[in-house]
Amino acid sequence: MGLHEQLEELKEKSLHEISHADHLKKLDAVRVNILGKKGPLTEILRGMKDIPKADRPKVGELSNRVRDNITEAIEKRRSELEKAITEKKLADEEIDVTLPGKPVSQGQPHVIQQIIDNIEDLFLGMGYQVIQGPEVETDKYNFEMLNLPKDHPARDMQDTFYITDEILMRSQTSPVQARTMEKHDFSKGPLKMISPGVVYRRDTDDATHSHQFHQVEGLVIDKHITMGDLKGTLETLAKELFGDRFEVRLRPSYFPFTEPSVEADVTCFNCMGKGCSVCKHTGWIEVLGAGMVHPNVLKMAGVDPEVYGGFAFGLGPDRFAMLRYGVDDIRNFYLNDVRFLTQFSKKG
Ligand code: 2NL
């Protein structure tokens, strides 16, 4: 067989092998085999010295062409294989964005926080500030500034968690109001604030007592504030939280920090005033305590009681939630059993 035929045969054989290489590694082996120094092409060209000089350029040209054809075929096959690899990778990693997602259960504010949020929204809308303060307080701000003399029963060790003689867990959120009143510049206008938060009492937990519970206190200090302002504010609060048909009734009471002091009742939500077992046949339910800020409290905060006066109130969101949803054990709010908590939809 002449060189010419050998070259043609090598070309056919090579193109066949290249087109059947189904792997980049195999293709590379084929390339090294055919075009390498010990490969058939080199071998064939070695036979050039045995053919007539005149035929050499033709054979040389042919061998170049064969080598180019083979190289070209290898490159073509390589890009085919590479493309196949990329396509397979893309297919394997394909994400079906139309598949339905895994449901993520959404949380919601705690039922007591929902009530506090409602109260905050209402008072913010009436131009009040929402102010928070420390839960670890001093005797001065928790008691003294609020006209609670040293021998007052509410200061008894039984009722308050003391850390030292002077430091305690606040038993009400009034210290926040006392601190704010003390700092307020009344020449710039009235003080209108509410202070929501957690408070502590040294009680044994049972259906109606919790050693930690919530309180929202409100305070307005300005010139010419009357009990009428207090009643109007409480009526707005009752109608916002319970509904338009609810009325407010004030009864005389006593708190050391207010004079006069009142207890506020709202229409019984169960019988709407007719009288039932929930309201002990009075038609009313007690929901908060309030009054006109005691002159001593103003004086101690550096406010002149001859010029300024105001009202204050305190309510317990835990009790509100119990009344509103008919929960008979306050401990339910603190057990964090989701079966209980998820009953209260976000709208409240
Ligand atoms: C209740 C009664 C009340 C206040 C809190 C208060 C605060 C300042 C001055 C005067 Cl700085 N008063 N707070 C007033 C009356 C009642 O809470 O039964 N809370 C659950």
PDB file of N, CA, C and O in Angstrom, residues 269-318:
ATOM      1  N   PHE A 269     -69.578  43.284  79.060  1.00  0.00           N
ATOM      2  CA  PHE A 269     -69.555  42.809  77.666  1.00  0.00           C
ATOM      3  C   PHE A 269     -70.453  41.588  77.492  1.00  0.00           C
ATOM      4  O   PHE A 269     -70.853  41.254  76.384  1.00  0.00           O
ATOM      5  N   ASN A 270     -70.776  40.930  78.600  1.00  0.00           N
ATOM      6  CA  ASN A 270     -71.548  39.686  78.514  1.00  0.00           C
ATOM      7  C   ASN A 270     -73.042  39.967  78.378  1.00  0.00           C
ATOM      8  O   ASN A 270     -73.713  39.376  77.532  1.00  0.00           O
ATOM      9  N   CYS A 271     -73.562  40.918  79.194  1.00  0.00           N
ATOM     10  CA  CYS A 271     -75.012  41.178  79.178  1.00  0.00           C
ATOM     11  C   CYS A 271     -75.323  42.573  78.655  1.00  0.00           C
ATOM     12  O   CYS A 271     -76.487  42.964  78.589  1.00  0.00           O
ATOM     13  N   MET A 272     -74.286  43.328  78.285  1.00  0.00           N
ATOM     14  CA  MET A 272     -74.424  44.710  77.813  1.00  0.00           C
ATOM     15  C   MET A 272     -75.247  45.562  78.792  1.00  0.00           C
ATOM     16  O   MET A 272     -76.026  46.424  78.393  1.00  0.00           O
ATOM     17  N   GLY A 273     -75.049  45.317  80.097  1.00  0.00           N
ATOM     18  CA  GLY A 273     -75.627  46.179  81.123  1.00  0.00           C
ATOM     19  C   GLY A 273     -76.874  45.657  81.803  1.00  0.00           C
ATOM     20  O   GLY A 273     -77.342  46.240  82.781  1.00  0.00           O
ATOM     21  N   LYS A 274     -77.402  44.558  81.285  1.00  0.00           N
ATOM     22  CA  LYS A 274     -78.660  44.037  81.859  1.00  0.00           C
ATOM     23  C   LYS A 274     -78.448  43.402  83.237  1.00  0.00           C
ATOM     24  O   LYS A 274     -79.352  43.389  84.064  1.00  0.00           O
ATOM     25  N   GLY A 275     -77.274  42.876  83.448  1.00  0.00           N
ATOM     26  CA  GLY A 275     -76.999  42.170  84.699  1.00  0.00           C
ATOM     27  C   GLY A 275     -76.884  40.673  84.451  1.00  0.00           C
ATOM     28  O   GLY A 275     -77.794  40.075  83.873  1.00  0.00           O
ATOM     29  N   CYS A 276     -75.764  40.098  84.842  1.00  0.00           N
ATOM     30  CA  CYS A 276     -75.552  38.663  84.634  1.00  0.00           C
ATOM     31  C   CYS A 276     -74.538  38.161  85.650  1.00  0.00           C
ATOM     32  O   CYS A 276     -74.063  38.934  86.482  1.00  0.00           O
ATOM     33  N   SER A 277     -74.176  36.896  85.578  1.00  0.00           N
ATOM     34  CA  SER A 277     -73.265  36.353  86.586  1.00  0.00           C
ATOM     35  C   SER A 277     -71.846  36.898  86.407  1.00  0.00           C
ATOM     36  O   SER A 277     -71.097  37.033  87.377  1.00  0.00           O
ATOM     37  N   VAL A 278     -71.475  37.233  85.145  1.00  0.00           N
ATOM     38  CA  VAL A 278     -70.114  37.758  84.900  1.00  0.00           C
ATOM     39  C   VAL A 278     -69.904  39.081  85.649  1.00  0.00           C
ATOM     40  O   VAL A 278     -68.853  39.315  86.247  1.00  0.00           O
ATOM     41  N   CYS A 279     -70.941  39.955  85.633  1.00  0.00           N
ATOM     42  CA  CYS A 279     -70.814  41.264  86.290  1.00  0.00           C
ATOM     43  C   CYS A 279     -71.456  41.270  87.676  1.00  0.00           C
ATOM     44  O   CYS A 279     -71.701  42.328  88.243  1.00  0.00           O
ATOM     45  N   LYS A 280     -71.713  40.108  88.180  1.00  0.00           N
ATOM     46  CA  LYS A 280     -72.366  39.955  89.495  1.00  0.00           C
ATOM     47  C   LYS A 280     -73.640  40.809  89.574  1.00  0.00           C
ATOM     48  O   LYS A 280     -73.922  41.460  90.577  1.00  0.00           O
ATOM     49  N   HIS A 281     -74.383  40.818  88.475  1.00  0.00           N
ATOM     50  CA  HIS A 281     -75.690  41.496  88.369  1.00  0.00           C
ATOM     51  C   HIS A 281     -75.647  43.005  88.592  1.00  0.00           C
ATOM     52  O   HIS A 281     -76.634  43.607  88.987  1.00  0.00           O
ATOM     53  N   THR A 282     -74.474  43.612  88.300  1.00  0.00           N
ATOM     54  CA  THR A 282     -74.383  45.077  88.399  1.00  0.00           C
ATOM     55  C   THR A 282     -74.496  45.725  87.021  1.00  0.00           C
ATOM     56  O   THR A 282     -74.759  46.916  86.905  1.00  0.00           O
ATOM     57  N   GLY A 283     -74.236  44.960  85.963  1.00  0.00           N
ATOM     58  CA  GLY A 283     -74.216  45.521  84.609  1.00  0.00           C
ATOM     59  C   GLY A 283     -72.889  46.199  84.266  1.00  0.00           C
ATOM     60  O   GLY A 283     -72.707  46.694  83.156  1.00  0.00           O
ATOM     61  N   TRP A 284     -71.956  46.224  85.235  1.00  0.00           N
ATOM     62  CA  TRP A 284     -70.674  46.910  85.031  1.00  0.00           C
ATOM     63  C   TRP A 284     -69.499  46.007  85.367  1.00  0.00           C
ATOM     64  O   TRP A 284     -69.605  45.151  86.230  1.00  0.00           O
ATOM     65  N   ILE A 285     -68.381  46.258  84.709  1.00  0.00           N
ATOM     66  CA  ILE A 285     -67.163  45.508  85.019  1.00  0.00           C
ATOM     67  C   ILE A 285     -66.023  46.497  85.279  1.00  0.00           C
ATOM     68  O   ILE A 285     -65.811  47.431  84.484  1.00  0.00           O
ATOM     69  N   GLU A 286     -65.320  46.296  86.376  1.00  0.00           N
ATOM     70  CA  GLU A 286     -64.214  47.195  86.720  1.00  0.00           C
ATOM     71  C   GLU A 286     -63.020  46.904  85.808  1.00  0.00           C
ATOM     72  O   GLU A 286     -62.604  45.759  85.682  1.00  0.00           O
ATOM     73  N   VAL A 287     -62.514  47.939  85.134  1.00  0.00           N
ATOM     74  CA  VAL A 287     -61.377  47.695  84.245  1.00  0.00           C
ATOM     75  C   VAL A 287     -60.123  48.488  84.571  1.00  0.00           C
ATOM     76  O   VAL A 287     -59.032  48.097  84.172  1.00  0.00           O
ATOM     77  N   LEU A 288     -60.242  49.606  85.256  1.00  0.00           N
ATOM     78  CA  LEU A 288     -59.008  50.337  85.568  1.00  0.00           C
ATOM     79  C   LEU A 288     -59.157  51.288  86.734  1.00  0.00           C
ATOM     80  O   LEU A 288     -60.267  51.566  87.198  1.00  0.00           O
ATOM     81  N   GLY A 289     -58.000  51.776  87.209  1.00  0.00           N
ATOM     82  CA  GLY A 289     -57.955  52.765  88.268  1.00  0.00           C
ATOM     83  C   GLY A 289     -57.393  54.058  87.701  1.00  0.00           C
ATOM     84  O   GLY A 289     -56.596  54.040  86.767  1.00  0.00           O
ATOM     85  N   ALA A 290     -57.831  55.189  88.269  1.00  0.00           N
ATOM     86  CA  ALA A 290     -57.383  56.469  87.727  1.00  0.00           C
ATOM     87  C   ALA A 290     -57.586  57.575  88.764  1.00  0.00           C
ATOM     88  O   ALA A 290     -58.046  57.312  89.880  1.00  0.00           O
ATOM     89  N   GLY A 291     -57.255  58.793  88.386  1.00  0.00           N
ATOM     90  CA  GLY A 291     -57.485  59.922  89.284  1.00  0.00           C
ATOM     91  C   GLY A 291     -56.743  61.161  88.822  1.00  0.00           C
ATOM     92  O   GLY A 291     -56.092  61.150  87.782  1.00  0.00           O
ATOM     93  N   MET A 292     -56.878  62.219  89.634  1.00  0.00           N
ATOM     94  CA  MET A 292     -56.153  63.454  89.356  1.00  0.00           C
ATOM     95  C   MET A 292     -54.828  63.387  90.114  1.00  0.00           C
ATOM     96  O   MET A 292     -54.808  63.062  91.311  1.00  0.00           O
ATOM     97  N   VAL A 293     -53.744  63.657  89.418  1.00  0.00           N
ATOM     98  CA  VAL A 293     -52.401  63.477  89.992  1.00  0.00           C
ATOM     99  C   VAL A 293     -52.272  64.251  91.321  1.00  0.00           C
ATOM    100  O   VAL A 293     -52.605  65.439  91.401  1.00  0.00           O
ATOM    101  N   HIS A 294     -51.822  63.558  92.344  1.00  0.00           N
ATOM    102  CA  HIS A 294     -51.679  64.131  93.688  1.00  0.00           C
ATOM    103  C   HIS A 294     -50.654  65.274  93.671  1.00  0.00           C
ATOM    104  O   HIS A 294     -49.592  65.127  93.075  1.00  0.00           O
ATOM    105  N   PRO A 295     -50.981  66.397  94.347  1.00  0.00           N
ATOM    106  CA  PRO A 295     -50.052  67.534  94.368  1.00  0.00           C
ATOM    107  C   PRO A 295     -48.649  67.143  94.848  1.00  0.00           C
ATOM    108  O   PRO A 295     -47.646  67.660  94.338  1.00  0.00           O
ATOM    109  N   ASN A 296     -48.557  66.203  95.787  1.00  0.00           N
ATOM    110  CA  ASN A 296     -47.236  65.761  96.270  1.00  0.00           C
ATOM    111  C   ASN A 296     -46.415  65.122  95.155  1.00  0.00           C
ATOM    112  O   ASN A 296     -45.197  65.278  95.107  1.00  0.00           O
ATOM    113  N   VAL A 297     -47.098  64.374  94.274  1.00  0.00           N
ATOM    114  CA  VAL A 297     -46.407  63.703  93.163  1.00  0.00           C
ATOM    115  C   VAL A 297     -45.848  64.761  92.207  1.00  0.00           C
ATOM    116  O   VAL A 297     -44.704  64.672  91.749  1.00  0.00           O
ATOM    117  N   LEU A 298     -46.666  65.795  91.950  1.00  0.00           N
ATOM    118  CA  LEU A 298     -46.206  66.882  91.077  1.00  0.00           C
ATOM    119  C   LEU A 298     -45.007  67.588  91.709  1.00  0.00           C
ATOM    120  O   LEU A 298     -43.978  67.801  91.053  1.00  0.00           O
ATOM    121  N   LYS A 299     -45.133  67.918  92.982  1.00  0.00           N
ATOM    122  CA  LYS A 299     -44.076  68.641  93.705  1.00  0.00           C
ATOM    123  C   LYS A 299     -42.765  67.877  93.658  1.00  0.00           C
ATOM    124  O   LYS A 299     -41.715  68.427  93.365  1.00  0.00           O
ATOM    125  N   MET A 300     -42.845  66.556  93.923  1.00  0.00           N
ATOM    126  CA  MET A 300     -41.623  65.754  93.974  1.00  0.00           C
ATOM    127  C   MET A 300     -40.939  65.654  92.606  1.00  0.00           C
ATOM    128  O   MET A 300     -39.736  65.444  92.522  1.00  0.00           O
ATOM    129  N   ALA A 301     -41.735  65.828  91.534  1.00  0.00           N
ATOM    130  CA  ALA A 301     -41.141  65.782  90.188  1.00  0.00           C
ATOM    131  C   ALA A 301     -40.738  67.191  89.734  1.00  0.00           C
ATOM    132  O   ALA A 301     -40.360  67.387  88.573  1.00  0.00           O
ATOM    133  N   GLY A 302     -40.849  68.161  90.652  1.00  0.00           N
ATOM    134  CA  GLY A 302     -40.437  69.524  90.322  1.00  0.00           C
ATOM    135  C   GLY A 302     -41.463  70.296  89.511  1.00  0.00           C
ATOM    136  O   GLY A 302     -41.130  71.248  88.809  1.00  0.00           O
ATOM    137  N   VAL A 303     -42.728  69.873  89.593  1.00  0.00           N
ATOM    138  CA  VAL A 303     -43.790  70.560  88.848  1.00  0.00           C
ATOM    139  C   VAL A 303     -44.634  71.349  89.858  1.00  0.00           C
ATOM    140  O   VAL A 303     -44.995  70.820  90.921  1.00  0.00           O
ATOM    141  N   ASP A 304     -44.944  72.594  89.541  1.00  0.00           N
ATOM    142  CA  ASP A 304     -45.687  73.460  90.466  1.00  0.00           C
ATOM    143  C   ASP A 304     -47.175  73.093  90.447  1.00  0.00           C
ATOM    144  O   ASP A 304     -47.870  73.358  89.462  1.00  0.00           O
ATOM    145  N   PRO A 305     -47.709  72.529  91.561  1.00  0.00           N
ATOM    146  CA  PRO A 305     -49.117  72.097  91.582  1.00  0.00           C
ATOM    147  C   PRO A 305     -50.096  73.271  91.560  1.00  0.00           C
ATOM    148  O   PRO A 305     -51.296  73.074  91.330  1.00  0.00           O
ATOM    149  N   GLU A 306     -49.571  74.498  91.813  1.00  0.00           N
ATOM    150  CA  GLU A 306     -50.445  75.677  91.737  1.00  0.00           C
ATOM    151  C   GLU A 306     -50.723  76.056  90.287  1.00  0.00           C
ATOM    152  O   GLU A 306     -51.705  76.725  89.985  1.00  0.00           O
ATOM    153  N   VAL A 307     -49.833  75.651  89.393  1.00  0.00           N
ATOM    154  CA  VAL A 307     -49.967  76.035  87.982  1.00  0.00           C
ATOM    155  C   VAL A 307     -50.432  74.837  87.137  1.00  0.00           C
ATOM    156  O   VAL A 307     -51.299  74.964  86.280  1.00  0.00           O
ATOM    157  N   TYR A 308     -49.834  73.664  87.430  1.00  0.00           N
ATOM    158  CA  TYR A 308     -50.109  72.486  86.605  1.00  0.00           C
ATOM    159  C   TYR A 308     -50.896  71.418  87.361  1.00  0.00           C
ATOM    160  O   TYR A 308     -50.839  71.337  88.583  1.00  0.00           O
ATOM    161  N   GLY A 309     -51.631  70.673  86.611  1.00  0.00           N
ATOM    162  CA  GLY A 309     -52.349  69.538  87.182  1.00  0.00           C
ATOM    163  C   GLY A 309     -52.552  68.522  86.085  1.00  0.00           C
ATOM    164  O   GLY A 309     -52.223  68.769  84.913  1.00  0.00           O
ATOM    165  N   GLY A 310     -53.102  67.362  86.446  1.00  0.00           N
ATOM    166  CA  GLY A 310     -53.322  66.383  85.384  1.00  0.00           C
ATOM    167  C   GLY A 310     -54.030  65.150  85.885  1.00  0.00           C
ATOM    168  O   GLY A 310     -54.381  65.052  87.050  1.00  0.00           O
ATOM    169  N   PHE A 311     -54.272  64.253  84.961  1.00  0.00           N
ATOM    170  CA  PHE A 311     -54.872  62.978  85.353  1.00  0.00           C
ATOM    171  C   PHE A 311     -53.931  61.826  85.019  1.00  0.00           C
ATOM    172  O   PHE A 311     -53.010  61.992  84.192  1.00  0.00           O
ATOM    173  N   ALA A 312     -54.174  60.716  85.668  1.00  0.00           N
ATOM    174  CA  ALA A 312     -53.381  59.510  85.400  1.00  0.00           C
ATOM    175  C   ALA A 312     -54.305  58.312  85.509  1.00  0.00           C
ATOM    176  O   ALA A 312     -55.343  58.375  86.170  1.00  0.00           O
ATOM    177  N   PHE A 313     -53.942  57.256  84.822  1.00  0.00           N
ATOM    178  CA  PHE A 313     -54.714  56.018  84.946  1.00  0.00           C
ATOM    179  C   PHE A 313     -53.784  54.821  84.786  1.00  0.00           C
ATOM    180  O   PHE A 313     -52.669  54.960  84.252  1.00  0.00           O
ATOM    181  N   GLY A 314     -54.250  53.700  85.297  1.00  0.00           N
ATOM    182  CA  GLY A 314     -53.463  52.480  85.142  1.00  0.00           C
ATOM    183  C   GLY A 314     -54.389  51.321  84.841  1.00  0.00           C
ATOM    184  O   GLY A 314     -55.439  51.186  85.464  1.00  0.00           O
ATOM    185  N   LEU A 315     -54.022  50.535  83.857  1.00  0.00           N
ATOM    186  CA  LEU A 315     -54.867  49.378  83.520  1.00  0.00           C
ATOM    187  C   LEU A 315     -54.001  48.146  83.293  1.00  0.00           C
ATOM    188  O   LEU A 315     -52.804  48.252  83.013  1.00  0.00           O
ATOM    189  N   GLY A 316     -54.633  46.998  83.432  1.00  0.00           N
ATOM    190  CA  GLY A 316     -53.913  45.735  83.267  1.00  0.00           C
ATOM    191  C   GLY A 316     -54.355  45.002  82.015  1.00  0.00           C
ATOM    192  O   GLY A 316     -55.465  44.484  81.948  1.00  0.00           O
ATOM    193  N   PRO A 317     -53.504  44.959  80.971  1.00  0.00           N
ATOM    194  CA  PRO A 317     -53.856  44.265  79.730  1.00  0.00           C
ATOM    195  C   PRO A 317     -54.177  42.775  79.954  1.00  0.00           C
ATOM    196  O   PRO A 317     -54.991  42.209  79.217  1.00  0.00           O
ATOM    197  N   ASP A 318     -53.569  42.155  80.954  1.00  0.00           N
ATOM    198  CA  ASP A 318     -53.867  40.742  81.236  1.00  0.00           C
ATOM    199  C   ASP A 318     -55.340  40.585  81.585  1.00  0.00           C
ATOM    200  O   ASP A 318     -56.029  39.689  81.081  1.00  0.00           O
TER     201      ASP A 318
END
